[in-house]
Coordinates of C-alpha atoms in Angstrom, one line a residue:
Chain S
M1 CA 103.1 139.4 103.1
I2 CA 105.9 140.3 100.5
T3 CA 106.5 143.9 101.0
S4 CA 110.0 144.6 98.7
L5 CA 112.1 142.3 97.1
S6 CA 115.9 142.8 96.7
I7 CA 118.3 141.1 94.6
N8 CA 122.0 140.8 93.3
N9 CA 124.2 138.4 91.1
F10 CA 121.3 136.2 90.4
R11 CA 120.6 135.6 85.9
G12 CA 120.9 138.6 84.6
I13 CA 120.0 141.5 87.5
K14 CA 123.4 141.9 89.5
T15 CA 121.9 144.2 91.9
G16 CA 118.2 145.9 92.5
K17 CA 115.6 146.2 94.5
I18 CA 111.1 146.6 94.4
E19 CA 109.6 147.9 97.2
G20 CA 106.5 148.2 98.1
F21 CA 104.4 145.2 96.6
A22 CA 101.1 144.9 97.3
D23 CA 98.4 141.8 97.6
I24 CA 98.5 141.4 93.3
N25 CA 101.2 142.8 92.1
I26 CA 101.8 142.8 87.8
I27 CA 105.2 142.8 86.6
I28 CA 105.5 144.1 82.7
G29 CA 108.3 145.3 81.2
A30 CA 110.2 144.1 78.1
N31 CA 111.5 141.2 77.2
G32 CA 114.9 140.6 78.9
A33 CA 113.6 143.3 81.9
G34 CA 114.2 140.6 84.4
K35 CA 110.5 139.7 85.1
S36 CA 110.4 135.4 85.7
T37 CA 113.6 136.2 87.2
I38 CA 111.9 138.4 90.0
L39 CA 109.4 135.3 90.0
E40 CA 112.6 132.8 90.2
A41 CA 114.2 135.3 93.2
I42 CA 111.4 134.6 95.5
Y43 CA 110.6 131.0 94.6
A44 CA 114.3 130.2 95.2
A45 CA 114.0 132.2 99.0
S46 CA 110.9 129.9 99.6
A47 CA 114.1 126.9 98.9
W48 CA 115.1 127.9 102.3
A49 CA 110.9 126.9 104.2
E50 CA 110.8 124.4 101.6
S51 CA 113.4 122.7 98.6
I52 CA 111.3 120.9 97.2
D53 CA 109.0 121.3 94.4
N54 CA 104.9 120.2 95.8
I55 CA 103.8 120.1 92.5
R56 CA 106.6 119.2 89.9
R57 CA 108.0 116.8 93.4
Q58 CA 111.7 118.3 91.7
N59 CA 113.9 119.8 93.7
K60 CA 113.2 124.3 93.6
F61 CA 116.4 125.0 92.5
D62 CA 116.3 121.7 89.4
V63 CA 113.4 123.9 88.2
I64 CA 114.5 127.1 88.3
A65 CA 117.9 125.8 86.3
Y66 CA 115.5 123.9 84.0
R67 CA 112.3 125.3 83.7
R68 CA 112.5 127.2 81.0
T69 CA 114.6 125.5 78.2
E70 CA 115.4 122.3 79.6
R71 CA 119.0 122.7 79.3
G72 CA 120.3 119.9 82.1
S73 CA 119.8 120.2 86.3
W74 CA 120.5 122.9 89.0
N75 CA 123.7 121.1 89.4
E76 CA 124.9 120.8 85.9
S77 CA 123.6 124.7 84.8
R78 CA 124.0 126.3 87.7
S79 CA 127.1 128.7 87.1
F80 CA 125.1 130.4 84.3
L81 CA 122.8 131.2 86.9
W82 CA 125.1 134.4 88.4
Y83 CA 126.0 137.1 87.8
S84 CA 127.7 137.1 84.3
M85 CA 128.9 133.3 86.2
N86 CA 130.7 135.6 88.3
T87 CA 130.5 132.5 90.7
G88 CA 133.1 134.1 93.1
Q89 CA 129.8 136.2 95.2
N90 CA 127.2 135.0 96.4
I91 CA 123.6 135.3 94.8
E92 CA 121.6 137.0 97.2
F93 CA 118.3 137.8 97.7
T94 CA 116.6 140.0 100.6
L95 CA 113.0 139.3 101.5
S96 CA 111.5 142.6 103.4
F97 CA 107.4 141.1 105.1
S98 CA 105.0 143.6 105.9
S99 CA 105.5 142.0 109.6
G100 CA 108.6 144.0 109.8
K101 CA 110.7 141.3 109.7
T102 CA 113.2 141.1 106.6
M103 CA 115.0 137.7 105.1
N104 CA 118.7 138.7 104.3
F105 CA 118.8 134.8 102.0
I106 CA 123.0 133.7 100.6
I107 CA 122.9 130.9 97.8
P108 CA 127.3 130.4 97.3
Y109 CA 128.8 128.6 94.1
T110 CA 131.5 127.1 96.5
I111 CA 130.6 126.0 100.7
R112 CA 134.6 124.7 102.3
G113 CA 134.9 122.2 104.4
M114 CA 132.0 119.8 103.9
L115 CA 132.3 116.8 102.4
A116 CA 131.6 117.4 98.5
S117 CA 128.2 116.1 97.4
A118 CA 125.2 116.9 95.0
D119 CA 123.3 118.6 97.8
M120 CA 126.2 121.1 99.2
N121 CA 125.3 122.8 95.1
K122 CA 122.5 123.3 96.0
M123 CA 121.8 125.3 99.4
I124 CA 120.4 128.4 100.7
F125 CA 121.5 130.7 104.5
L126 CA 119.4 132.6 105.4
G127 CA 120.9 135.3 107.9
K128 CA 120.3 136.9 111.6
N129 CA 122.6 137.8 114.2
Q130 CA 126.0 137.9 111.7
H131 CA 125.3 133.8 111.0
Y132 CA 123.7 132.4 107.7
V133 CA 122.5 128.7 108.4
S134 CA 120.8 126.1 106.4
P135 CA 117.9 124.6 106.5
E136 CA 120.3 121.5 107.7
G137 CA 122.1 123.0 110.4
Y138 CA 125.0 124.4 108.6
F139 CA 126.7 127.2 109.7
I140 CA 128.5 129.4 107.8
D141 CA 130.7 132.3 108.1
E142 CA 131.2 135.2 105.7
R143 CA 133.8 133.8 103.4
N144 CA 131.5 130.6 103.0
N145 CA 133.4 128.3 105.5
V146 CA 131.1 125.4 107.7
I147 CA 131.7 126.9 111.1
M148 CA 129.6 124.7 112.8
R149 CA 126.3 121.5 112.2
G150 CA 124.0 123.1 115.2
S151 CA 120.3 123.8 114.8
P152 CA 118.6 126.4 112.8
V153 CA 115.6 126.4 115.9
E154 CA 116.4 130.1 116.9
I155 CA 116.2 131.1 113.4
L156 CA 113.4 128.3 113.0
D157 CA 111.5 130.8 115.3
F158 CA 111.9 134.2 114.5
F159 CA 110.8 134.0 110.9
K160 CA 108.4 131.3 112.2
E161 CA 105.6 133.0 110.3
E162 CA 107.7 133.9 107.4
I163 CA 108.8 130.7 106.6
E164 CA 105.3 129.4 106.9
F165 CA 103.8 131.9 104.6
L166 CA 107.0 130.5 101.9
R167 CA 106.4 127.4 102.3
D168 CA 104.1 127.0 99.9
C169 CA 104.9 129.3 97.2
T170 CA 104.7 127.9 93.8
L171 CA 105.7 128.8 90.4
I172 CA 103.0 128.7 87.7
D173 CA 104.7 128.2 84.2
K174 CA 104.1 127.2 81.2
M175 CA 106.1 123.5 82.2
L176 CA 102.8 123.6 84.7
Y177 CA 100.4 124.6 81.8
T178 CA 101.8 121.9 79.6
R179 CA 102.2 119.2 82.4
M180 CA 99.0 117.9 83.1
N181 CA 100.6 114.6 84.9
F182 CA 102.2 116.8 87.1
I183 CA 98.3 118.8 88.3
E184 CA 96.9 114.0 88.6
E185 CA 99.1 113.4 90.7
S186 CA 100.5 116.8 93.3
V187 CA 96.8 117.8 93.1
W188 CA 94.1 116.3 92.1
P189 CA 93.4 114.7 95.1
R190 CA 94.0 118.0 96.8
V191 CA 90.9 119.1 95.2
F192 CA 89.3 116.3 94.9
A193 CA 88.7 115.8 99.0
K194 CA 87.5 119.2 99.4
R195 CA 85.3 119.1 96.2
L196 CA 87.8 122.0 94.3
D197 CA 86.6 120.3 91.5
K198 CA 82.9 121.7 91.2
I199 CA 84.4 125.3 90.8
V200 CA 87.0 124.3 88.7
I201 CA 84.2 123.1 86.4
N202 CA 81.8 125.9 86.0
L203 CA 85.3 128.0 85.7
I204 CA 85.4 126.1 82.1
R205 CA 82.3 125.9 81.3
E206 CA 82.0 129.3 81.4
A207 CA 85.1 130.6 80.0
Y208 CA 85.8 126.8 77.5
E209 CA 83.0 124.3 77.4
P210 CA 80.4 125.2 78.2
D211 CA 78.6 121.8 77.8
A212 CA 81.2 121.2 80.6
E213 CA 79.7 118.7 82.9
L214 CA 82.4 117.2 85.4
I215 CA 86.1 116.1 85.8
S216 CA 87.3 113.0 86.4
Y217 CA 89.8 110.2 86.1
I218 CA 90.0 107.8 83.4
S219 CA 92.3 104.5 83.4
T220 CA 94.8 104.8 80.1
G221 CA 96.1 102.1 79.9
L222 CA 97.0 99.6 83.1
G223 CA 97.7 101.2 85.8
K224 CA 97.9 104.6 83.5
H225 CA 95.1 106.9 84.2
S226 CA 94.4 109.9 83.0
L227 CA 92.3 113.7 84.1
T228 CA 88.8 113.9 81.9
V229 CA 86.7 116.1 81.7
G230 CA 83.3 115.2 80.9
L231 CA 80.8 116.6 78.7
S232 CA 76.7 116.0 78.0
Q233 CA 77.3 113.4 74.8
T234 CA 80.9 112.1 75.8
A235 CA 84.8 113.2 77.5
V236 CA 87.6 114.4 76.6
R237 CA 90.7 113.4 78.7
V238 CA 92.4 117.4 79.8
D239 CA 95.3 116.8 77.6
D240 CA 92.9 117.2 75.0
L241 CA 91.3 120.1 75.3
G242 CA 92.4 123.3 73.9
D243 CA 95.8 124.9 74.8
G244 CA 93.8 127.9 76.4
A245 CA 91.5 126.2 78.7
R246 CA 94.1 123.2 79.9
T247 CA 96.2 125.7 81.0
S248 CA 93.8 127.6 83.0
M249 CA 92.6 124.7 84.4
A250 CA 96.3 124.6 85.5
L251 CA 96.4 127.6 87.1
A252 CA 92.2 126.7 88.9
L253 CA 93.6 123.2 90.2
I254 CA 97.0 124.8 91.7
L255 CA 95.6 128.1 93.0
S256 CA 92.6 126.3 94.8
T257 CA 94.5 124.3 97.2
M258 CA 96.6 127.1 97.8
N259 CA 96.9 128.5 101.3
H260 CA 98.1 131.7 103.4
T261 CA 101.5 131.6 100.7
V262 CA 102.5 133.8 97.9
A263 CA 101.7 132.3 93.7
L264 CA 104.5 133.1 91.0
I265 CA 102.0 133.1 88.1
E266 CA 103.7 133.6 84.7
D267 CA 102.1 135.1 81.5
P268 CA 99.0 133.8 81.8
E269 CA 97.6 135.1 79.1
I270 CA 99.4 131.9 77.2
H271 CA 97.1 130.5 74.6
Q272 CA 93.7 133.0 75.7
H273 CA 91.3 134.6 73.8
P274 CA 89.6 137.1 75.4
T275 CA 86.9 134.8 76.7
G276 CA 89.0 132.4 78.6
L277 CA 91.1 135.5 79.8
E278 CA 88.7 137.7 81.8
K279 CA 86.7 134.5 83.3
I280 CA 90.6 132.7 84.7
L281 CA 91.7 136.8 86.1
S282 CA 87.9 136.7 88.0
F283 CA 89.1 133.6 89.4
I284 CA 92.7 134.4 90.3
I285 CA 91.6 137.3 91.9
D286 CA 88.9 136.0 93.9
V287 CA 91.1 132.8 95.8
A288 CA 93.3 135.1 95.8
Q289 CA 90.9 137.4 98.8
L290 CA 89.5 134.0 99.9
N291 CA 92.0 132.3 100.3
K292 CA 95.2 134.8 101.2
I293 CA 97.3 134.2 98.5
Q294 CA 99.9 136.8 97.4
I295 CA 99.6 137.1 93.3
F296 CA 102.7 137.5 91.1
I297 CA 101.7 137.9 87.8
T298 CA 104.6 138.9 84.7
T299 CA 103.2 140.0 81.5
Q300 CA 103.0 141.8 78.0
S301 CA 98.9 141.0 78.0
I302 CA 97.2 145.3 77.6
D303 CA 93.6 142.7 78.7
I304 CA 94.8 141.2 81.9
L305 CA 94.8 145.3 82.7
R306 CA 92.1 146.0 81.8
F307 CA 90.1 143.5 83.0
L308 CA 92.1 144.3 86.1
I309 CA 90.6 147.3 86.2
M310 CA 86.8 146.2 85.8
I311 CA 88.3 143.8 88.6
N312 CA 89.5 146.4 90.6
P313 CA 90.8 144.4 93.5
A314 CA 91.8 145.9 97.0
N315 CA 95.5 146.5 96.8
C316 CA 96.5 145.2 93.3
K317 CA 100.2 147.5 92.3
I318 CA 101.3 147.1 88.6
F319 CA 105.4 146.9 88.2
T320 CA 107.3 148.0 85.0
L321 CA 110.1 147.0 85.1
R322 CA 113.9 147.8 82.6
R323 CA 117.2 146.6 83.0
R324 CA 120.4 148.4 82.3
N325 CA 124.0 147.1 82.7
G326 CA 122.1 144.7 85.2
A327 CA 120.9 146.7 87.2
I328 CA 116.5 146.5 87.7
Q329 CA 115.0 150.0 88.3
S330 CA 110.9 150.0 88.7
R331 CA 108.2 151.8 88.3
Q332 CA 104.9 152.1 89.9
F333 CA 100.9 152.0 89.8
T334 CA 97.8 151.9 90.7
L335 CA 95.1 150.9 88.7
D336 CA 93.5 154.2 88.4
E337 CA 96.4 155.4 87.6
V338 CA 97.0 152.7 84.9
E339 CA 93.0 153.6 83.8
S340 CA 94.0 157.5 83.0
L341 CA 96.8 156.0 80.8
L342 CA 94.5 153.8 78.8
E343 CA 92.3 156.2 78.5
S344 CA 95.5 158.3 77.0
R345 CA 95.7 156.2 74.7
I346 CA 99.0 155.1 76.4
D347 CA 100.6 151.9 76.0
I348 CA 102.3 151.3 79.7
R349 CA 104.3 147.9 78.9
R350 CA 106.6 151.1 76.1
I351 CA 106.2 153.9 78.5
I352 CA 109.2 152.8 80.4
E353 CA 111.5 153.0 77.5
E354 CA 109.7 155.1 75.3
L355 CA 109.1 158.0 78.0
Q356 CA 112.4 157.2 80.5
I357 CA 110.2 157.5 83.1
Chain M
M1 CA 72.7 139.1 84.1
K2 CA 77.0 138.3 83.6
L3 CA 78.3 141.1 82.1
V4 CA 81.3 140.3 80.2
E5 CA 83.8 141.4 77.1
A6 CA 82.9 138.4 74.9
S7 CA 81.4 134.6 75.8
R8 CA 80.3 131.3 74.8
E9 CA 77.2 131.2 75.7
K10 CA 74.6 133.6 74.3
V11 CA 74.6 136.7 74.4
Q12 CA 71.6 138.9 75.1
A13 CA 72.2 142.4 74.4
Y14 CA 75.7 144.8 74.0
V15 CA 76.3 147.5 76.2
I16 CA 78.3 150.4 74.9
F17 CA 79.8 153.2 78.0
G18 CA 78.9 156.8 77.3
N19 CA 81.7 157.1 79.6
G20 CA 84.7 155.4 81.7
A21 CA 85.2 151.9 83.8
L22 CA 83.7 153.8 86.9
D23 CA 80.5 153.2 84.8
K24 CA 81.4 149.3 83.8
R25 CA 82.7 148.3 87.2
V26 CA 79.1 149.6 88.1
F27 CA 76.6 148.2 85.6
K28 CA 78.4 144.9 85.8
T29 CA 78.1 145.3 89.8
I30 CA 74.3 145.9 89.7
A31 CA 73.7 143.8 87.2
S32 CA 74.9 141.1 88.0
K33 CA 72.0 141.2 90.7
F34 CA 69.8 140.6 89.2
N35 CA 69.0 137.1 86.4
H36 CA 71.8 135.2 86.1
K37 CA 71.3 133.1 83.8
V38 CA 71.6 136.8 80.8
V39 CA 74.5 137.4 79.2
L40 CA 75.1 140.8 78.7
S41 CA 78.9 142.2 76.2
T42 CA 80.5 144.8 76.6
P43 CA 82.2 144.6 73.2
F44 CA 86.1 146.1 73.3
I45 CA 85.2 149.0 71.0
E46 CA 87.5 152.1 71.7
H47 CA 85.5 154.6 71.2
L48 CA 85.7 158.2 73.2
T49 CA 83.1 160.0 75.6
G50 CA 79.7 160.9 75.4
L51 CA 76.5 159.8 72.7
S52 CA 77.3 160.6 70.1
E53 CA 80.2 158.2 70.2
A54 CA 77.9 155.7 71.7
L55 CA 75.7 155.6 68.8
K56 CA 78.9 155.2 66.2
A57 CA 80.4 152.4 68.7
I58 CA 76.3 150.9 67.6
I59 CA 76.4 151.3 64.1
K60 CA 79.7 149.5 63.7
L61 CA 78.4 146.8 66.1
M62 CA 75.3 146.7 63.2
D63 CA 77.3 146.4 60.2
Y64 CA 79.3 143.4 61.9
I65 CA 77.5 141.7 64.1
T66 CA 74.2 140.6 63.2
L67 CA 71.9 138.6 66.2
P68 CA 70.7 140.6 69.0
F69 CA 69.9 144.1 67.6
T70 CA 69.6 145.3 71.3
Y71 CA 71.9 147.8 73.0
I72 CA 71.3 149.4 76.4
I73 CA 73.2 153.2 77.1
V74 CA 75.2 154.1 80.2
I75 CA 76.0 157.3 79.9
D76 CA 75.7 159.7 82.0
R77 CA 72.9 162.8 82.3
E78 CA 75.5 165.4 80.9
H79 CA 75.6 163.5 77.5
V80 CA 72.1 163.6 77.9
E81 CA 70.8 167.4 78.2
S82 CA 66.9 166.7 77.1
E83 CA 64.8 164.2 75.5
E84 CA 65.0 166.9 72.5
Y85 CA 68.8 166.4 71.9
L86 CA 68.4 163.0 71.8
R87 CA 65.7 162.4 69.9
G88 CA 68.1 164.7 67.5
V89 CA 71.1 163.0 67.7
T90 CA 69.7 159.8 66.6
K91 CA 68.2 161.0 64.3
E92 CA 71.3 162.4 62.9
Y93 CA 73.0 159.8 62.6
G94 CA 70.4 157.8 60.4
F95 CA 68.7 155.9 62.4
E96 CA 64.5 156.4 62.0
I97 CA 62.6 156.9 65.1
K98 CA 59.7 153.7 65.4
D99 CA 59.4 154.3 69.4
F100 CA 60.5 156.3 71.9
T101 CA 59.1 155.1 75.7
K102 CA 60.4 157.4 78.1
I103 CA 60.7 154.6 80.8
D104 CA 60.7 157.3 83.4
E105 CA 63.2 160.5 84.2
Y106 CA 66.5 158.5 84.0
A107 CA 66.1 156.1 81.8
Y108 CA 64.1 155.5 77.7
M109 CA 63.9 152.2 75.3
L110 CA 64.5 153.3 71.8
E111 CA 62.7 151.5 69.2
V112 CA 65.4 152.4 65.8
K113 CA 65.4 150.8 62.5
R114 CA 69.0 151.8 60.5
G115 CA 68.9 150.3 56.9
V116 CA 66.8 147.5 57.2
K117 CA 68.1 146.2 60.9
T118 CA 66.1 147.5 63.2
S119 CA 67.3 148.3 66.6
R120 CA 66.0 148.1 70.6
I121 CA 68.5 150.6 72.2
Y122 CA 67.7 150.8 76.5
M123 CA 69.5 154.1 77.2
A124 CA 70.1 154.3 81.2
I125 CA 71.3 157.4 82.6
N126 CA 73.5 158.5 85.4
G127 CA 73.7 161.4 87.4
F128 CA 70.8 163.7 88.6
K129 CA 72.8 166.8 87.2
K130 CA 76.1 165.7 86.0
S131 CA 77.7 162.6 86.1
I132 CA 77.7 158.5 88.2
E133 CA 79.5 160.1 91.0
E134 CA 76.4 161.8 91.9
N135 CA 74.7 158.8 92.5
L136 CA 77.7 157.7 94.4
A137 CA 76.8 160.6 96.8
Q138 CA 73.7 159.2 97.0
V139 CA 74.7 156.0 98.4
I140 CA 77.1 157.1 101.0
E141 CA 74.7 160.3 102.1
L142 CA 71.7 157.4 102.6
F143 CA 73.2 154.6 103.8
Y144 CA 77.0 155.9 105.2
G145 CA 74.9 159.5 106.7
E146 CA 77.6 161.4 104.9
K147 CA 77.8 164.2 102.6
V148 CA 80.9 163.9 100.2
D149 CA 80.7 166.0 96.9
P150 CA 79.8 164.3 93.7
S151 CA 83.1 164.7 91.7
K152 CA 85.9 161.8 90.8
D153 CA 87.9 163.8 93.0
G154 CA 85.3 163.8 96.2
I155 CA 83.9 159.6 95.6
K156 CA 87.8 159.1 95.2
K157 CA 89.1 160.1 98.7
W158 CA 85.8 159.0 100.0
L159 CA 86.2 155.4 99.1
Q160 CA 89.5 156.0 100.1
S161 CA 89.2 156.9 103.3
K162 CA 87.0 154.6 104.0
N163 CA 89.2 152.1 102.7
I164 CA 86.0 150.3 100.7
S165 CA 85.8 149.9 96.6
D166 CA 83.4 152.0 94.3
I167 CA 82.2 148.1 93.8
E168 CA 81.5 148.0 96.8
L169 CA 79.1 150.6 97.1
A170 CA 78.0 149.4 93.8
Q171 CA 76.7 146.7 95.4
K172 CA 74.0 149.2 98.4
A173 CA 72.7 150.3 94.6
D174 CA 68.7 150.7 94.8
E175 CA 66.1 152.7 92.7
R176 CA 67.1 155.8 94.6
T177 CA 70.5 155.6 94.1
F178 CA 70.5 154.6 90.6
P179 CA 67.6 155.1 88.8
G180 CA 68.4 155.1 85.4
I181 CA 70.1 151.8 85.4
I182 CA 67.8 149.4 87.2
S183 CA 65.1 151.2 85.1
A184 CA 66.5 150.1 81.6
I185 CA 67.9 147.4 83.2
K186 CA 63.8 145.7 84.4
R187 CA 62.6 147.4 80.8
F188 CA 65.3 145.4 79.4
L189 CA 64.5 141.8 81.1
E190 CA 60.3 143.0 80.9
D191 CA 61.1 142.9 77.1
I192 CA 62.9 139.5 77.3
S193 CA 61.0 137.5 78.8
K194 CA 57.7 138.8 76.9
A195 CA 59.9 137.6 73.9
V196 CA 60.6 134.0 75.2
H197 CA 56.9 133.8 75.7

C-alpha cells in the first residue's frame, strides 16, 4: 500500500507531499488544487513497472498528456507538463509504501549520451544507491548522462513487491467512461472468463435498468462487435445506455478485474443520480476490500462523503487540498470527523479555503 | 431489506432517523438480515435530532411524496420519554391517532390521519434508558464478554482497540440487544405480508 507521495516540478505542482494514505483515499479540493495531478503522479510512477496502460493499450505518458484535453501526445506537448515549463529540472515523484520502502522516480526532460529516439522522451528512472535506472537498464548520473547500460535486476529484486503492486495501476477517468471500445477489447474478455459479468449486471439492475438480464457481445457489422445489455423485452448497446449507467458499468467492469494494485478514480460522480452513486460507491468499496485494491478517488461530491459515512469502510481517509504558489498543502480527516462536520452543516469542501486551516 | 437513499425499485417504507449516521448504519445492517426483496428508503431530508423533528420530516414527505404512507422512525429512548409523551407530540403535530399499538417496550405502531391522508408509523426505540450506545454496549457484553461505558467515546474507543467497525458489531444484533429495531421490523414485515395476501 502507498502511504505517502511527494511531487516536484510536475504540472501545477512545484513541490508537495501528502502523507498518511489509507486503503480508501478521497481527495477533495477547489478546482486547480492539484487533485488530478496527484492521480497522474502515481500513474506516471507506475510506468516504471509497466509502461503500457493495459486498458487503453497506450503508453502511460501519452495518456497523461492526452487525456485532459486531447491535444496531442507526450512528445508533442510534454514541456507543458513540467512546472512553469521548467524543463531544466527533472520531474520527481517519491512513493513510500507500507513495507517501509521508498521509491524515488525521476523523469528527465533531456537525457544525454543516448541516440535520439522518440522513446527516450518517455523514460522514467527509479533510484537506488545514488543511481537511477530505467526499466530498460539505462543508468544515469545526477546530470542525466547515461553512464552505462546494464540490467536493473538488483532494483527489480529490491522493489519486487512494490513494482508488482504498481504494475496494474489503472487511471479511471472520463476518457474511459466514454470510450466503451477500450472496455470491450481489453476488459470484457477477462470479466467474462471469470463470469464477473453476473456481479456487474446486478449493479446495473439495482441502480439503472430494473429489467436488465445479461451483458453480451452482438455483431454490429463485419468484424465489429458491441457490448449490449439484454433487457427482458429488448437489448440496448452499452453505448446507448444512460451516461450514469455507462460510467458505472465502465468502473465496475474495470475494478472487478483488478487485484492487489492501485485504482485511481477521477470524479466517479459524473452523470450520477444519487441512486446510482450510492450503488457504485458500495461496489467500489466492496471490490476494493475483496481484491485488495488501494483506492484514490478525486471528487467534488458531498454525496460521496455522505454515502461513505453510511458504508463506514475501515481505513478510509479524506484529504482536502489547496495549492499556493505551486506548493500543495493538505489536511486529512477521518470519516468520524467528516460526519461531525456534516452534522454541524459545515461544508468540508470549503473548509480549507474559508476557515484557513 | 435494503435501505437506500433512493431506489429504482418499489419502496415499501420511508425510514426517518431521529439521531445520527450511527443509527443509520446500525439499522441498515440489521435490516439487511431480513427479506431482501423489500426496499426501504431513507430520504435525504435535512432535519435536527429528536421526535418533533422526525415528525416534521414525515409531514414534509406526506406533503410531497405520494405512496407509500408508511414510515419507520428510529430514535433514541432519550427523545421518547414515555408513551404519553409520544401520544402528545404526535397529536401536537396534527396527527389524529386512529390506532396506537405497543408492540413491546421498545416498539410501537401508530396508525395516524393527517388531513385526508392515513399513514402508519412504526417506531423503533434504541437505548434501554438513553441511547443506541447502550445497545452496542450490550452486544459487546454478550458477544465479547466485556463491559464498556455506553457512551459515544466509550464505544468508539472499544471499537478502535479491537479494530472492528460499528457495522460488524451491528451484524451480531438480536432481540436481546436491539429489541426496538427488530420488533418494529418484524411487525412491519408481518403487516406488508398481510397486505399482499
